[in-house]
């Protein structure tokens, strides 16, 4: 189901999970937002840190397995409405320990709740599409990137999005997100290189931005293929 408004535009919920507005994550989220707008989406920008979202589970938002009609806290109910109003959800986040950061994980824990996101024969989120854009400090040719891709696809696509009835979910990893290149050697020792500067840094940014734009474009192409 889509929520095209009078102008025929659909809604993208862009979720930013970072504590700094000058982060690369926030930068990529801003560019992604512009790209989605250019593709005709109305944007609902959810900056979890700026909105003061607390990722810690609360008693009010803990599922009650005996009551799938439970009314959760007003804050969480409001977040649920924002997800329901979205056709697509795009999350931008830094990868911490081969996983989403606590801020994003806690949003899913508290908001993607029993009776809302799962636990119904007809899922309320059915048909929505999701893009996960994760920035990684590891270099592109580091073997850990393939591991992270597989781990995130299992966790985010299978464990969360498809479990909640999404029709499509895609994980895009943006490596080389650190100005000091990081690499694990065969013995598992971490090497942190010299800071990349000047033209080399510019090229690194450009490659990261291009990769993000390509991932969003690919995601939107799926969107255009009739079901
Ligand atoms: C707690 C923590 C854990 C991290 N774990 C990983 C990791 O498992 N793999 C990786 O490639 N980078 C890891 N990083 C590096 C971050 O992904 C990187 O700092 C971030 O993507 C840079 O983008 P930002 O400027 O938006 O923060 C970690 C960073 C922190 C602070």
mmCIF file of C-alpha atoms and ligand atoms in Angstrom:
data_model
loop_
_atom_site.group_PDB
_atom_site.id
_atom_site.type_symbol
_atom_site.label_atom_id
_atom_site.label_comp_id
_atom_site.label_asym_id
_atom_site.label_seq_id
_atom_site.Cartn_x
_atom_site.Cartn_y
_atom_site.Cartn_z
ATOM 1 C CA UNK A 1 0.000 0.000 0.000
ATOM 2 C CA UNK A 2 1.313 3.471 -0.798
ATOM 3 C CA UNK A 3 0.377 6.789 0.722
ATOM 4 C CA UNK A 4 0.531 9.019 -2.312
ATOM 5 C CA UNK A 5 -0.696 12.499 -1.396
ATOM 6 C CA UNK A 6 -2.753 14.808 -3.595
ATOM 7 C CA UNK A 7 0.368 15.508 -5.671
ATOM 8 C CA UNK A 8 1.016 11.810 -6.114
ATOM 9 C CA UNK A 9 4.226 11.861 -4.076
ATOM 10 C CA UNK A 10 5.121 9.149 -1.643
ATOM 11 C CA UNK A 11 6.856 9.409 1.691
ATOM 12 C CA UNK A 12 10.367 8.423 2.674
ATOM 13 C CA UNK A 13 11.208 8.184 6.356
ATOM 14 C CA UNK A 14 14.923 8.985 6.574
ATOM 15 C CA UNK A 15 16.324 7.804 9.899
ATOM 16 C CA UNK A 16 19.674 9.258 10.970
ATOM 17 C CA UNK A 17 21.426 7.509 13.836
ATOM 18 C CA UNK A 18 24.423 9.638 14.764
ATOM 19 C CA UNK A 19 25.305 11.976 17.607
ATOM 20 C CA UNK A 20 27.192 14.552 15.462
ATOM 21 C CA UNK A 21 25.732 16.694 12.690
ATOM 22 C CA UNK A 22 29.232 17.045 11.148
ATOM 23 C CA UNK A 23 29.614 13.253 10.871
ATOM 24 C CA UNK A 24 30.007 11.510 7.564
ATOM 25 C CA UNK A 25 26.816 9.621 8.394
ATOM 26 C CA UNK A 26 24.859 12.903 8.666
ATOM 27 C CA UNK A 27 26.485 14.148 5.459
ATOM 28 C CA UNK A 28 25.433 11.006 3.555
ATOM 29 C CA UNK A 29 21.935 11.245 5.067
ATOM 30 C CA UNK A 30 21.581 14.843 3.809
ATOM 31 C CA UNK A 31 22.684 13.869 0.302
ATOM 32 C CA UNK A 32 20.361 10.856 0.344
ATOM 33 C CA UNK A 33 17.483 13.098 1.408
ATOM 34 C CA UNK A 34 18.105 15.418 -1.557
ATOM 35 C CA UNK A 35 18.297 12.424 -3.898
ATOM 36 C CA UNK A 36 14.995 11.047 -2.626
ATOM 37 C CA UNK A 37 13.363 14.475 -2.949
ATOM 38 C CA UNK A 38 14.603 14.701 -6.525
ATOM 39 C CA UNK A 39 13.029 11.280 -7.123
ATOM 40 C CA UNK A 40 9.702 12.742 -5.978
ATOM 41 C CA UNK A 41 9.538 11.622 -2.361
ATOM 42 C CA UNK A 42 8.144 13.694 0.476
ATOM 43 C CA UNK A 43 10.684 13.437 3.301
ATOM 44 C CA UNK A 44 10.070 12.787 6.969
ATOM 45 C CA UNK A 45 13.509 13.291 8.524
ATOM 46 C CA UNK A 46 13.967 11.445 11.792
ATOM 47 C CA UNK A 47 17.233 12.467 13.425
ATOM 48 C CA UNK A 48 17.149 10.190 16.457
ATOM 49 C CA UNK A 49 19.803 12.049 18.440
ATOM 50 C CA UNK A 50 18.452 15.542 17.656
ATOM 51 C CA UNK A 51 14.949 14.405 18.628
ATOM 52 C CA UNK A 52 16.324 13.066 21.916
ATOM 53 C CA UNK A 53 15.255 9.485 21.299
ATOM 54 C CA UNK A 54 16.257 7.256 24.208
ATOM 55 C CA UNK A 55 17.175 3.787 22.919
ATOM 56 C CA UNK A 56 16.782 2.147 26.314
ATOM 57 C CA UNK A 57 13.771 -0.154 26.611
ATOM 58 C CA UNK A 58 11.140 0.999 29.108
ATOM 59 C CA UNK A 59 8.351 -0.792 30.957
ATOM 60 C CA UNK A 60 5.779 1.227 28.984
ATOM 61 C CA UNK A 61 7.240 0.031 25.680
ATOM 62 C CA UNK A 62 8.000 -3.550 26.583
ATOM 63 C CA UNK A 63 5.757 -5.951 24.662
ATOM 64 C CA UNK A 64 2.941 -7.662 26.540
ATOM 65 C CA UNK A 65 2.665 -11.086 24.914
ATOM 66 C CA UNK A 66 -0.919 -11.356 26.213
ATOM 67 C CA UNK A 67 -2.005 -8.102 24.610
ATOM 68 C CA UNK A 68 -1.057 -7.278 21.060
ATOM 69 C CA UNK A 69 -3.399 -4.265 21.249
ATOM 70 C CA UNK A 70 -1.224 -2.706 23.959
ATOM 71 C CA UNK A 71 -0.971 1.081 23.702
ATOM 72 C CA UNK A 72 2.670 2.043 24.054
ATOM 73 C CA UNK A 73 4.163 5.343 25.278
ATOM 74 C CA UNK A 74 2.999 8.469 23.375
ATOM 75 C CA UNK A 75 6.537 8.922 22.013
ATOM 76 C CA UNK A 76 6.645 5.391 20.606
ATOM 77 C CA UNK A 77 3.076 5.588 19.264
ATOM 78 C CA UNK A 78 4.134 8.753 17.414
ATOM 79 C CA UNK A 79 7.143 6.960 15.889
ATOM 80 C CA UNK A 80 4.833 4.118 14.841
ATOM 81 C CA UNK A 81 2.604 6.590 13.010
ATOM 82 C CA UNK A 82 5.643 7.965 11.178
ATOM 83 C CA UNK A 83 6.600 4.466 10.008
ATOM 84 C CA UNK A 84 3.013 3.718 8.947
ATOM 85 C CA UNK A 85 2.924 6.935 6.908
ATOM 86 C CA UNK A 86 6.116 6.025 5.060
ATOM 87 C CA UNK A 87 6.350 4.002 1.856
ATOM 88 C CA UNK A 88 10.057 3.544 2.218
ATOM 89 C CA UNK A 89 12.410 3.750 5.196
ATOM 90 C CA UNK A 90 16.058 4.660 4.693
ATOM 91 C CA UNK A 91 18.377 4.425 7.701
ATOM 92 C CA UNK A 92 21.871 5.983 7.724
ATOM 93 C CA UNK A 93 24.164 4.901 10.528
ATOM 94 C CA UNK A 94 27.769 4.164 11.471
ATOM 95 C CA UNK A 95 28.617 0.499 11.844
ATOM 96 C CA UNK A 96 29.705 -0.266 15.396
ATOM 97 C CA UNK A 97 31.038 -3.748 16.121
ATOM 98 C CA UNK A 98 29.693 -5.119 12.827
ATOM 99 C CA UNK A 99 26.202 -4.020 13.869
ATOM 100 C CA UNK A 100 23.956 -0.936 13.943
ATOM 101 C CA UNK A 101 24.700 1.501 16.779
ATOM 102 C CA UNK A 102 22.690 1.304 20.021
ATOM 103 C CA UNK A 103 20.705 4.401 19.011
ATOM 104 C CA UNK A 104 19.260 2.681 15.931
ATOM 105 C CA UNK A 105 18.971 -0.739 17.536
ATOM 106 C CA UNK A 106 17.063 0.777 20.476
ATOM 107 C CA UNK A 107 14.684 2.563 18.080
ATOM 108 C CA UNK A 108 13.856 -0.791 16.529
ATOM 109 C CA UNK A 109 13.612 -2.481 19.935
ATOM 110 C CA UNK A 110 11.181 0.106 21.312
ATOM 111 C CA UNK A 111 9.218 1.118 18.215
ATOM 112 C CA UNK A 112 9.021 -1.948 15.967
ATOM 113 C CA UNK A 113 6.887 -3.529 18.600
ATOM 114 C CA UNK A 114 4.570 -6.493 19.134
ATOM 115 C CA UNK A 115 1.126 -5.931 17.608
ATOM 116 C CA UNK A 116 2.486 -3.133 15.435
ATOM 117 C CA UNK A 117 5.463 -4.453 13.481
ATOM 118 C CA UNK A 118 4.905 -8.156 14.072
ATOM 119 C CA UNK A 119 2.454 -10.543 15.704
ATOM 120 C CA UNK A 120 -0.480 -10.047 13.310
ATOM 121 C CA UNK A 121 -1.668 -12.360 10.562
ATOM 122 C CA UNK A 122 -1.793 -9.306 8.273
ATOM 123 C CA UNK A 123 1.393 -7.311 8.979
ATOM 124 C CA UNK A 124 0.803 -3.558 9.175
ATOM 125 C CA UNK A 125 4.156 -2.851 7.566
ATOM 126 C CA UNK A 126 3.519 -5.192 4.642
ATOM 127 C CA UNK A 127 4.757 -3.908 1.323
ATOM 128 C CA UNK A 128 7.076 -1.227 2.671
ATOM 129 C CA UNK A 129 10.677 -1.131 1.513
ATOM 130 C CA UNK A 130 13.813 -0.505 3.496
ATOM 131 C CA UNK A 131 17.364 0.579 2.728
ATOM 132 C CA UNK A 132 20.045 0.317 5.399
ATOM 133 C CA UNK A 133 23.093 2.520 4.694
ATOM 134 C CA UNK A 134 25.907 1.618 7.076
ATOM 135 C CA UNK A 135 29.228 3.485 7.146
ATOM 136 C CA UNK A 136 32.255 1.380 8.045
ATOM 137 C CA UNK A 137 35.687 2.489 9.163
ATOM 138 C CA UNK A 138 37.291 -0.561 7.547
ATOM 139 C CA UNK A 139 38.904 -0.215 4.142
ATOM 140 C CA UNK A 140 36.995 -1.496 1.130
ATOM 141 C CA UNK A 141 39.475 -4.327 0.470
ATOM 142 C CA UNK A 142 39.483 -5.472 4.097
ATOM 143 C CA UNK A 143 37.980 -8.979 4.320
ATOM 144 C CA UNK A 144 35.910 -7.837 7.299
ATOM 145 C CA UNK A 145 33.642 -5.857 4.926
ATOM 146 C CA UNK A 146 32.277 -9.054 3.341
ATOM 147 C CA UNK A 147 31.708 -10.480 6.801
ATOM 148 C CA UNK A 148 29.854 -7.320 7.905
ATOM 149 C CA UNK A 149 27.712 -7.380 4.739
ATOM 150 C CA UNK A 150 26.664 -10.988 5.404
ATOM 151 C CA UNK A 151 26.102 -10.352 9.115
ATOM 152 C CA UNK A 152 23.976 -7.246 8.496
ATOM 153 C CA UNK A 153 21.943 -8.902 5.748
ATOM 154 C CA UNK A 154 21.069 -11.726 8.143
ATOM 155 C CA UNK A 155 20.304 -9.422 11.018
ATOM 156 C CA UNK A 156 18.589 -6.489 9.297
ATOM 157 C CA UNK A 157 16.943 -8.050 6.226
ATOM 158 C CA UNK A 158 15.952 -11.442 7.605
ATOM 159 C CA UNK A 159 15.859 -10.834 11.355
ATOM 160 C CA UNK A 160 13.992 -7.537 11.207
ATOM 161 C CA UNK A 161 12.588 -6.232 7.903
ATOM 162 C CA UNK A 162 11.226 -9.451 6.377
ATOM 163 C CA UNK A 163 10.088 -10.653 9.796
ATOM 164 C CA UNK A 164 7.970 -7.473 9.888
ATOM 165 C CA UNK A 165 6.480 -7.965 6.414
ATOM 166 C CA UNK A 166 8.629 -5.578 4.389
ATOM 167 C CA UNK A 167 8.538 -6.537 0.719
ATOM 168 C CA UNK A 168 12.112 -5.478 0.081
ATOM 169 C CA UNK A 169 15.120 -4.775 2.298
ATOM 170 C CA UNK A 170 18.629 -3.983 1.197
ATOM 171 C CA UNK A 171 21.890 -3.429 3.070
ATOM 172 C CA UNK A 172 24.467 -1.060 1.585
ATOM 173 C CA UNK A 173 27.854 -0.721 3.219
ATOM 174 C CA UNK A 174 29.998 2.372 2.728
ATOM 175 C CA UNK A 175 33.562 1.439 3.635
ATOM 176 C CA UNK A 176 36.561 3.769 4.112
ATOM 177 C CA UNK A 177 34.545 6.123 6.305
ATOM 178 C CA UNK A 178 37.553 7.000 8.487
ATOM 179 C CA UNK A 179 40.156 9.587 7.544
ATOM 180 C CA UNK A 180 42.788 7.298 9.037
ATOM 181 C CA UNK A 181 42.540 3.987 7.116
ATOM 182 C CA UNK A 182 42.029 0.961 9.323
ATOM 183 C CA UNK A 183 42.920 -2.583 8.454
ATOM 184 C CA UNK A 184 43.180 -5.895 10.304
ATOM 185 C CA UNK A 185 46.148 -8.042 9.333
ATOM 186 C CA UNK A 186 46.111 -11.850 9.106
ATOM 187 C CA UNK A 187 46.994 -12.093 12.823
ATOM 188 C CA UNK A 188 44.049 -9.883 13.748
ATOM 189 C CA UNK A 189 46.247 -6.873 14.592
ATOM 190 C CA UNK A 190 44.688 -3.482 13.876
ATOM 191 C CA UNK A 191 46.727 -1.075 11.752
ATOM 192 C CA UNK A 192 45.660 2.572 11.778
ATOM 193 C CA UNK A 193 47.308 4.462 8.932
ATOM 194 C CA UNK A 194 48.212 8.106 8.465
ATOM 195 C CA UNK A 195 45.358 10.568 8.008
ATOM 196 C CA UNK A 196 44.323 10.901 4.389
ATOM 197 C CA UNK A 197 44.377 14.576 3.413
ATOM 198 C CA UNK A 198 43.945 16.988 0.537
ATOM 199 C CA UNK A 199 43.072 15.629 -2.885
ATOM 200 C CA UNK A 200 43.239 12.043 -1.668
ATOM 201 C CA UNK A 201 40.678 12.798 1.032
ATOM 202 C CA UNK A 202 38.472 14.579 -1.508
ATOM 203 C CA UNK A 203 38.629 11.502 -3.751
ATOM 204 C CA UNK A 204 37.753 9.294 -0.786
ATOM 205 C CA UNK A 205 34.693 11.443 -0.026
ATOM 206 C CA UNK A 206 33.658 11.463 -3.676
ATOM 207 C CA UNK A 207 33.893 7.666 -3.903
ATOM 208 C CA UNK A 208 31.837 7.278 -0.732
ATOM 209 C CA UNK A 209 29.214 9.749 -1.936
ATOM 210 C CA UNK A 210 29.025 8.050 -5.333
ATOM 211 C CA UNK A 211 28.647 4.637 -3.762
ATOM 212 C CA UNK A 212 25.819 5.927 -1.539
ATOM 213 C CA UNK A 213 24.070 7.559 -4.509
ATOM 214 C CA UNK A 214 24.380 4.344 -6.554
ATOM 215 C CA UNK A 215 22.939 2.280 -3.714
ATOM 216 C CA UNK A 216 19.975 4.657 -3.370
ATOM 217 C CA UNK A 217 19.449 4.642 -7.141
ATOM 218 C CA UNK A 218 19.533 0.833 -7.224
ATOM 219 C CA UNK A 219 17.055 0.750 -4.336
ATOM 220 C CA UNK A 220 14.710 3.136 -6.166
ATOM 221 C CA UNK A 221 14.942 1.053 -9.319
ATOM 222 C CA UNK A 222 13.512 -1.905 -7.407
ATOM 223 C CA UNK A 223 10.786 0.543 -6.402
ATOM 224 C CA UNK A 224 9.911 1.186 -10.025
ATOM 225 C CA UNK A 225 9.609 -2.483 -10.995
ATOM 226 C CA UNK A 226 5.905 -3.446 -10.848
ATOM 227 C CA UNK A 227 5.208 -6.119 -8.207
HETATM 228 C C1 LIG B 1 32.267 1.867 18.981
HETATM 229 C C2 LIG B 1 32.743 1.790 17.571
HETATM 230 C C3 LIG B 1 32.741 0.559 16.943
HETATM 231 C C4 LIG B 1 33.134 0.453 15.602
HETATM 232 N N1 LIG B 1 33.091 -0.767 14.984
HETATM 233 C C5 LIG B 1 33.408 -0.863 13.674
HETATM 234 C C6 LIG B 1 33.332 -2.113 13.003
HETATM 235 O O1 LIG B 1 32.941 -3.145 13.571
HETATM 236 N N2 LIG B 1 33.687 -2.167 11.694
HETATM 237 C C7 LIG B 1 34.094 -1.037 11.013
HETATM 238 O O2 LIG B 1 34.397 -1.130 9.819
HETATM 239 N N3 LIG B 1 34.159 0.166 11.628
HETATM 240 C C8 LIG B 1 33.826 0.278 12.933
HETATM 241 N N4 LIG B 1 33.893 1.500 13.558
HETATM 242 C C9 LIG B 1 34.223 2.694 12.748
HETATM 243 C C10 LIG B 1 32.950 3.451 12.376
HETATM 244 O O3 LIG B 1 32.149 2.685 11.521
HETATM 245 C C11 LIG B 1 33.341 4.802 11.733
HETATM 246 O O4 LIG B 1 33.970 5.554 12.737
HETATM 247 C C12 LIG B 1 32.177 5.575 11.216
HETATM 248 O O5 LIG B 1 31.490 4.891 10.213
HETATM 249 C C13 LIG B 1 32.692 6.906 10.662
HETATM 250 O O6 LIG B 1 31.608 7.687 10.231
HETATM 251 P P1 LIG B 1 31.056 8.927 11.081
HETATM 252 O O7 LIG B 1 31.954 10.117 10.762
HETATM 253 O O8 LIG B 1 29.693 9.145 10.547
HETATM 254 O O9 LIG B 1 31.078 8.575 12.534
HETATM 255 C C14 LIG B 1 33.549 1.626 14.899
HETATM 256 C C15 LIG B 1 33.549 2.870 15.554
HETATM 257 C C16 LIG B 1 33.166 2.939 16.870
HETATM 258 C C17 LIG B 1 33.195 4.299 17.555
#
